[in-house]
Amino acid sequence: MSIMKIGFLDIEWFDVLDVLLLAFLLYQIYFLVKGTIASRIFLGYLLIYLLYLVAKAIGLELLTTILGYFISVGALALIIIFQQEIRRFLLIIGKSTNIANSRFVLRWFRQPSVAEPATPLKPIVDACKSISSEFTGGLIVVAKNDDLEKFILTGDRLDALISKRLLLSIAGQYSPLRDGAVIISEDRIRAARCILPISENDEILTSTGFRHRAAIGISEVTDAAAIAISEETGRISMAIDGELYPNISSSELEDKLQQYLIERNRIPKREGGKDAPVE
């Protein structure tokens, strides 16, 4: 049953629903690539496609043929160019549809208990506080649900109990393990001197150092929380889901870590957000 007629077009409810779903999908894609190099590439590809339509409409056969070859391999080219964005998009879908993390399932099928994170946070927070006061700098990744094994393999495996002294020894000025990140998973320090992916987000301030970019990068591709401590200023920052929470106190760090590792909802964004200086 049509609800509107424009000339020879009969618009039905399913057409309206189709347009709304497409608009929502395009908005999500725009939000996903916003502020990245991929957004510029996507815009350039879109302009080429519009040029192809114009050339085809006015009868420019040579240009239409050349652009047609380019458009025909466009799907494969987009997959190659946007592989990181596609991975992030699928990761977001996977997180949102994870039955094990469903609040409904947790509410009705989990036994009521006092929520406590599996990883002890006090030695981590105390170590971060000491590293901050000593201006030695550090990068600590605390796993949540995702497997970080491929990042662990890039460093030196430790598989040790979490302790403040060990974390301070790793971050020490003359420690051979201080470069790179410390990865904590399943109640243990899994490895040190690990290599993390660097975020390519264009919206990150140019003054942001590589340690903080690495913290943002690992939080973009996994659900881990990354703690970056500046060697120049001693400020503590934390990255979650691609968002950086700069210049937080040790008590704020403990609260945010506990809230994120226990609760499934994302923690509220700190005032100042990514515009605050981190170095």
Coordinates of C-alpha atoms in Angstrom, one line a residue:
M1 CA 0.0 0.0 0.0
S2 CA 1.5 3.3 -1.1
I3 CA 1.6 6.2 1.3
M4 CA 2.8 8.9 -1.2
K5 CA 3.0 9.3 -4.9
I6 CA 5.6 11.6 -6.6
G7 CA 5.0 11.7 -10.4
F8 CA 5.3 8.1 -11.5
L9 CA 6.9 6.9 -8.2
D10 CA 4.8 5.1 -5.6
I11 CA 6.4 5.3 -2.2
E12 CA 5.5 2.6 0.3
W13 CA 6.3 2.0 3.9
F14 CA 9.0 -0.5 3.0
D15 CA 10.7 2.2 0.8
V16 CA 10.7 4.6 3.7
L17 CA 12.1 1.9 6.0
D18 CA 14.7 1.0 3.4
V19 CA 15.9 4.7 3.1
L20 CA 16.0 5.1 6.9
L21 CA 18.1 1.9 7.4
L22 CA 20.5 3.0 4.6
A23 CA 20.8 6.4 6.2
F24 CA 21.6 4.9 9.5
L25 CA 24.2 2.5 8.0
L26 CA 25.9 5.4 6.2
Y27 CA 25.9 7.5 9.4
Q28 CA 27.6 4.6 11.2
I29 CA 30.2 4.2 8.5
Y30 CA 30.8 8.0 8.6
F31 CA 31.1 7.9 12.4
L32 CA 33.5 4.9 12.1
V33 CA 35.9 6.6 9.6
K34 CA 35.5 10.1 10.9
G35 CA 38.8 11.8 11.6
T36 CA 40.9 9.1 9.9
I37 CA 42.7 8.9 6.6
A38 CA 40.1 6.5 5.4
S39 CA 37.5 9.2 5.4
R40 CA 39.4 11.2 2.8
I41 CA 40.0 8.1 0.7
F42 CA 36.3 7.3 0.9
L43 CA 35.4 10.8 -0.1
G44 CA 37.8 10.6 -3.1
Y45 CA 36.3 7.3 -4.2
L46 CA 32.8 8.7 -3.9
L47 CA 33.7 11.7 -6.1
I48 CA 35.2 9.4 -8.7
Y49 CA 32.0 7.4 -8.7
L50 CA 29.9 10.6 -9.1
L51 CA 32.2 11.6 -12.0
Y52 CA 31.5 8.2 -13.6
L53 CA 27.8 8.7 -13.4
V54 CA 28.0 12.1 -14.9
A55 CA 30.2 10.9 -17.7
K56 CA 27.9 8.0 -18.4
A57 CA 24.8 10.3 -18.4
I58 CA 26.2 12.8 -20.9
G59 CA 27.7 10.1 -23.2
L60 CA 31.5 10.4 -22.7
E61 CA 32.3 6.9 -23.8
L62 CA 36.1 6.8 -23.3
L63 CA 36.0 8.4 -19.8
T64 CA 33.0 6.1 -18.9
T65 CA 35.0 3.0 -20.0
I66 CA 38.1 4.0 -18.1
L67 CA 36.2 4.9 -14.9
G68 CA 34.1 1.7 -15.3
Y69 CA 37.1 -0.5 -15.0
F70 CA 38.1 1.4 -11.9
I71 CA 34.6 1.1 -10.4
S72 CA 34.4 -2.6 -11.2
V73 CA 37.2 -3.4 -8.8
G74 CA 36.0 -0.9 -6.3
A75 CA 34.6 -3.4 -3.9
L76 CA 37.9 -5.3 -3.6
A77 CA 39.8 -2.0 -3.4
L78 CA 37.6 -0.8 -0.6
I79 CA 38.1 -4.0 1.4
I80 CA 41.9 -3.7 1.1
I81 CA 41.9 0.1 1.9
F82 CA 39.4 -0.1 4.7
Q83 CA 40.5 -3.4 6.3
Q84 CA 41.2 -1.8 9.7
E85 CA 37.8 0.1 9.7
I86 CA 35.9 -3.0 8.6
R87 CA 37.6 -4.9 11.4
R88 CA 36.6 -2.2 13.9
F89 CA 33.1 -2.3 12.6
L90 CA 32.8 -6.1 12.9
L91 CA 34.4 -5.8 16.4
I92 CA 31.7 -3.3 17.5
I93 CA 29.0 -5.6 16.2
G94 CA 30.6 -8.6 17.9
K95 CA 30.8 -6.7 21.2
S96 CA 27.2 -5.5 21.0
T97 CA 25.8 -9.0 20.2
N98 CA 28.0 -11.0 22.6
I99 CA 25.5 -13.1 24.6
A100 CA 28.0 -13.6 27.4
N101 CA 28.1 -9.9 27.9
S102 CA 24.4 -9.3 27.5
R103 CA 23.0 -7.3 30.4
F104 CA 19.8 -9.2 30.2
V105 CA 21.5 -12.6 30.4
L106 CA 23.7 -11.3 33.3
R107 CA 20.7 -10.0 35.1
W108 CA 18.6 -13.1 35.0
F109 CA 21.0 -16.0 34.9
R110 CA 24.0 -14.8 37.0
Q111 CA 24.0 -15.4 40.7
P112 CA 23.9 -12.1 42.7
S113 CA 27.3 -11.4 44.2
V114 CA 29.6 -8.5 45.0
A115 CA 31.3 -7.5 41.8
E116 CA 35.0 -7.7 41.8
P117 CA 37.4 -7.6 38.8
A118 CA 39.4 -10.8 38.2
T119 CA 42.6 -8.7 38.0
P120 CA 43.8 -7.1 41.3
L121 CA 43.9 -3.4 40.7
K122 CA 45.6 -2.0 43.8
P123 CA 49.2 -3.1 42.8
I124 CA 48.6 -1.7 39.3
V125 CA 47.3 1.6 40.6
D126 CA 50.0 1.9 43.3
A127 CA 52.7 1.2 40.7
C128 CA 51.2 3.8 38.3
K129 CA 51.3 6.3 41.1
S130 CA 54.9 5.6 41.9
I131 CA 55.9 5.7 38.2
S132 CA 54.1 9.0 37.9
S133 CA 55.9 10.6 40.8
E134 CA 59.3 9.3 39.6
F135 CA 58.8 10.5 36.0
T136 CA 60.0 7.3 34.5
G137 CA 57.1 6.8 32.2
G138 CA 55.2 3.6 31.4
L139 CA 52.6 1.8 29.4
I140 CA 50.4 -0.9 30.9
V141 CA 47.6 -2.8 29.2
V142 CA 44.9 -4.5 31.2
A143 CA 43.0 -7.1 29.3
K144 CA 39.2 -7.5 29.6
N145 CA 37.7 -10.1 27.3
D146 CA 39.7 -10.1 24.1
D147 CA 42.7 -12.4 23.6
L148 CA 46.0 -10.3 23.5
E149 CA 48.2 -13.3 22.7
K150 CA 49.5 -11.8 19.4
F151 CA 50.6 -8.7 21.2
I152 CA 52.2 -10.8 24.0
L153 CA 54.3 -12.6 21.4
T154 CA 55.9 -9.4 20.3
G155 CA 57.5 -8.9 23.8
D156 CA 59.3 -10.9 26.4
R157 CA 57.0 -13.4 28.2
L158 CA 57.0 -13.2 32.0
D159 CA 53.9 -15.0 33.2
A160 CA 54.3 -13.6 36.8
L161 CA 52.0 -12.7 39.6
I162 CA 51.0 -9.0 39.6
S163 CA 53.0 -7.0 42.1
K164 CA 53.9 -3.3 42.6
R165 CA 57.6 -4.1 42.9
L166 CA 57.7 -6.1 39.7
L167 CA 55.9 -3.4 37.7
L168 CA 58.3 -0.7 39.2
S169 CA 61.3 -2.9 38.2
I170 CA 60.0 -3.2 34.7
A171 CA 59.5 0.6 34.4
G172 CA 62.8 1.4 36.0
Q173 CA 65.1 3.8 34.2
Y174 CA 67.8 1.2 33.6
S175 CA 65.5 -1.8 33.1
P176 CA 65.9 -3.6 29.7
L177 CA 62.2 -4.2 29.7
R178 CA 61.0 -0.6 30.1
D179 CA 60.6 0.0 26.4
G180 CA 57.2 -1.1 25.0
A181 CA 54.1 -2.1 27.0
V182 CA 53.4 -4.4 29.9
I183 CA 50.4 -6.7 29.2
I184 CA 48.4 -7.9 32.2
S185 CA 45.8 -10.6 31.6
E186 CA 44.1 -13.3 33.6
D187 CA 45.5 -12.1 36.9
R188 CA 49.1 -12.2 35.8
I189 CA 51.7 -10.1 34.1
R190 CA 52.0 -11.9 30.8
A191 CA 54.8 -10.0 29.1
A192 CA 56.8 -6.8 28.9
R193 CA 58.4 -4.8 26.1
C194 CA 55.4 -5.6 23.9
I195 CA 54.8 -3.7 20.6
L196 CA 51.3 -2.1 20.3
P197 CA 49.6 -0.7 17.2
I198 CA 49.8 3.1 16.8
S199 CA 46.5 4.9 16.4
E200 CA 46.0 6.7 13.0
N201 CA 43.2 8.9 14.1
D202 CA 43.6 12.4 12.6
E203 CA 41.8 14.0 15.5
I204 CA 44.5 13.2 18.0
L205 CA 46.5 16.3 18.9
T206 CA 49.9 16.5 17.3
S207 CA 51.5 17.0 20.7
T208 CA 50.3 13.5 21.8
G209 CA 53.3 11.2 22.2
F210 CA 53.8 7.7 20.8
R211 CA 53.2 6.1 24.2
H212 CA 49.7 7.6 24.3
R213 CA 49.1 6.9 20.6
A214 CA 49.9 3.3 21.3
A215 CA 47.5 3.2 24.3
I216 CA 44.7 4.6 22.0
G217 CA 45.7 2.2 19.3
I218 CA 45.4 -1.0 21.4
S219 CA 42.1 0.2 22.8
E220 CA 40.8 0.7 19.2
V221 CA 41.4 -2.9 18.1
T222 CA 40.7 -4.7 21.4
D223 CA 38.5 -4.1 24.5
A224 CA 41.6 -3.8 26.8
A225 CA 42.2 -0.7 29.0
A226 CA 45.6 1.0 28.4
I227 CA 47.3 3.1 31.0
A228 CA 50.0 5.6 29.7
I229 CA 52.2 7.5 32.1
S230 CA 54.1 10.5 30.6
E231 CA 57.8 10.5 31.2
E232 CA 57.9 14.3 30.8
T233 CA 55.0 15.4 33.0
G234 CA 54.2 12.3 35.1
R235 CA 50.6 12.6 34.1
I236 CA 48.5 9.4 34.1
S237 CA 46.1 8.8 31.1
M238 CA 43.9 5.9 30.3
A239 CA 42.5 4.8 26.9
I240 CA 39.3 2.8 26.4
D241 CA 37.5 2.1 23.2
G242 CA 39.7 4.5 21.3
E243 CA 39.0 7.4 23.7
L244 CA 41.8 8.9 25.8
Y245 CA 41.1 10.1 29.4
P246 CA 44.1 12.4 30.1
N247 CA 45.6 13.7 33.4
I248 CA 43.6 11.6 35.8
S249 CA 44.5 10.9 39.5
S250 CA 45.3 7.5 40.9
S251 CA 42.0 7.3 42.6
E252 CA 40.2 8.2 39.3
L253 CA 42.3 5.5 37.6
E254 CA 41.2 2.9 40.1
D255 CA 37.5 3.8 39.9
K256 CA 37.5 3.9 36.1
L257 CA 39.4 0.6 35.8
Q258 CA 37.1 -1.1 38.3
Q259 CA 34.0 0.3 36.6
Y260 CA 35.2 -0.7 33.1
L261 CA 36.4 -4.2 34.0
I262 CA 33.2 -5.0 35.9
E263 CA 30.4 -3.1 34.2
R264 CA 29.5 -3.6 30.5
N265 CA 28.6 0.0 29.9
R266 CA 31.2 2.4 28.8
I267 CA 32.4 4.8 31.4
P268 CA 31.4 8.5 31.0
K269 CA 33.7 10.7 29.0
R270 CA 35.9 12.9 31.2
E271 CA 35.5 16.6 30.8
G272 CA 38.2 18.0 28.5
G273 CA 38.2 14.7 26.5
K274 CA 40.8 14.3 23.8
D275 CA 41.3 18.1 23.7
A276 CA 43.2 18.1 26.9
P277 CA 47.0 18.0 26.7
V278 CA 48.6 14.6 27.5
E279 CA 52.3 15.3 27.3

